[in-house]
């Protein structure tokens, strides 16, 4: 079984290096301020090139240049480096890819503010760096890739146009992304020192088997349906969801079956 799962993409030396440090290529690019490599590797997870993810790449590189080596070498295990993202858009993928702070390793904190901004903080340090995108970044794209925004309006916002226009939009998105990474940090962003509000380390919780669906769920993600009864949020039909519009509370229960719970107003337990 071992041989058929071996990689043909990396040679043995590179594969061994990546086993020891899977972010070694990213870290090398960050130390060299190699925005192009960071952008290409970001596109591996984002799926395409666009100015939004390019801004996330550049914001991360700018943050690392201000925070120093301690931040660059973070691997997410101890949640030492934190990124507080204020928008769930392409920008956030650039941040996750380059910084290594992700939802999965609990180092990415999402605040549903709708702003193209991110705060980088290192645990144990009182101050962090908040970087916000200057609206003027659009002027560079309008000047150097004038077709991008009209195509975005048609293909993405109005959901119009055929395959040829979609292909053209992808091409212009790629061009716009590489325009962004050639600009100085100060032309794209405003950075300031802040005292960030950061959460405690992610709690380690036990598991609970929902008696209705039989699935295992985090013990903190259950709803009390009675004095000694609990069900998962899914079976109750009430949960929070992060989608393109932000964080929303979902309530899928038929109204006629809803009984008032004596657990406080809208409280998830």
Coordinates of N, CA, C and O in Angstrom, one line a residue, residues 51-53 55-56 59 86-92 95 113-118 130-134 137 188-189:
X51 N -7.7 40.2 -7.1 CA -7.1 41.3 -6.3 C -7.4 41.2 -4.8 O -6.6 41.6 -4.0
X52 N -8.5 40.6 -4.5 CA -8.8 40.4 -3.1 C -7.9 39.5 -2.3 O -7.4 39.8 -1.3
X53 N -7.6 38.3 -2.9 CA -6.6 37.4 -2.3 C -5.2 38.0 -2.3 O -4.4 37.8 -1.4
X55 N -4.5 41.2 -2.0 CA -4.5 42.1 -0.9 C -4.2 41.4 0.4 O -3.5 41.8 1.3
X56 N -4.9 40.2 0.6 CA -4.6 39.4 1.8 C -3.2 38.9 1.9 O -2.6 38.9 3.0
X59 N -1.1 42.1 2.8 CA -1.4 42.5 4.2 C -0.6 41.6 5.1 O -0.1 42.1 6.1
X86 N -11.5 40.7 9.4 CA -12.8 41.4 9.6 C -13.7 41.3 8.4 O -14.8 42.0 8.3
X87 N -13.4 40.4 7.5 CA -14.3 40.1 6.3 C -14.1 38.7 5.9 O -13.1 38.1 6.0
X88 N -15.3 38.1 5.5 CA -15.2 36.7 4.9 C -15.3 36.8 3.4 O -16.3 36.6 2.8
X89 N -14.2 37.2 2.8 CA -14.1 37.4 1.3 C -12.7 36.9 0.9 O -11.9 36.3 1.7
X90 N -12.4 37.1 -0.3 CA -11.1 36.6 -0.9 C -9.9 37.1 -0.1 O -8.9 36.3 0.1
X91 N -10.0 38.2 0.5 CA -8.9 38.8 1.4 C -8.6 37.8 2.5 O -7.4 37.6 2.8
X92 N -9.6 37.1 3.0 CA -9.3 36.2 4.2 C -8.5 35.0 3.7 O -7.7 34.5 4.5
X95 N -4.9 35.9 3.8 CA -4.4 35.9 5.1 C -4.1 34.5 5.7 O -3.1 34.2 6.2
X113 N -17.4 42.2 10.6 CA -17.4 43.6 10.5 C -17.5 44.1 9.1 O -17.8 45.3 8.8
X114 N -17.2 43.2 8.1 CA -17.3 43.6 6.7 C -16.3 44.6 6.2 O -16.5 45.4 5.3
X115 N -15.1 44.6 6.9 CA -14.0 45.5 6.5 C -12.8 44.7 6.0 O -12.5 43.7 6.6
X116 N -12.2 45.3 5.0 CA -11.0 44.6 4.5 C -9.8 45.1 5.4 O -9.1 46.0 5.1
X117 N -9.7 44.4 6.5 CA -8.7 44.7 7.6 C -8.4 43.4 8.3 O -9.2 42.5 8.4
X118 N -7.2 43.4 8.9 CA -6.7 42.3 9.7 C -5.8 42.8 10.8 O -5.0 43.7 10.6
X130 N -2.8 46.3 13.4 CA -4.0 46.3 12.5 C -3.7 46.9 11.2 O -3.1 48.0 11.1
X131 N -4.0 46.2 10.1 CA -3.7 46.6 8.8 C -5.0 46.7 8.0 O -5.8 45.7 7.9
X132 N -5.3 47.9 7.5 CA -6.6 48.1 6.7 C -6.2 48.4 5.3 O -5.2 49.1 5.0
X133 N -7.1 48.0 4.4 CA -6.8 48.3 3.0 C -7.3 49.7 2.7 O -8.4 50.1 3.1
X134 N -6.5 50.5 2.0 CA -6.9 51.8 1.5 C -7.8 51.6 0.3 O -7.5 50.9 -0.6
X137 N -6.7 51.4 -3.6 CA -6.1 50.3 -4.3 C -6.9 50.1 -5.6 O -6.3 49.6 -6.6
X188 N -1.0 50.6 -0.4 CA -2.1 49.7 -0.3 C -2.8 49.7 1.0 O -4.0 49.5 1.1
X189 N -2.1 50.0 2.1 CA -2.6 49.8 3.4 C -2.2 51.0 4.3 O -1.3 51.7 4.1

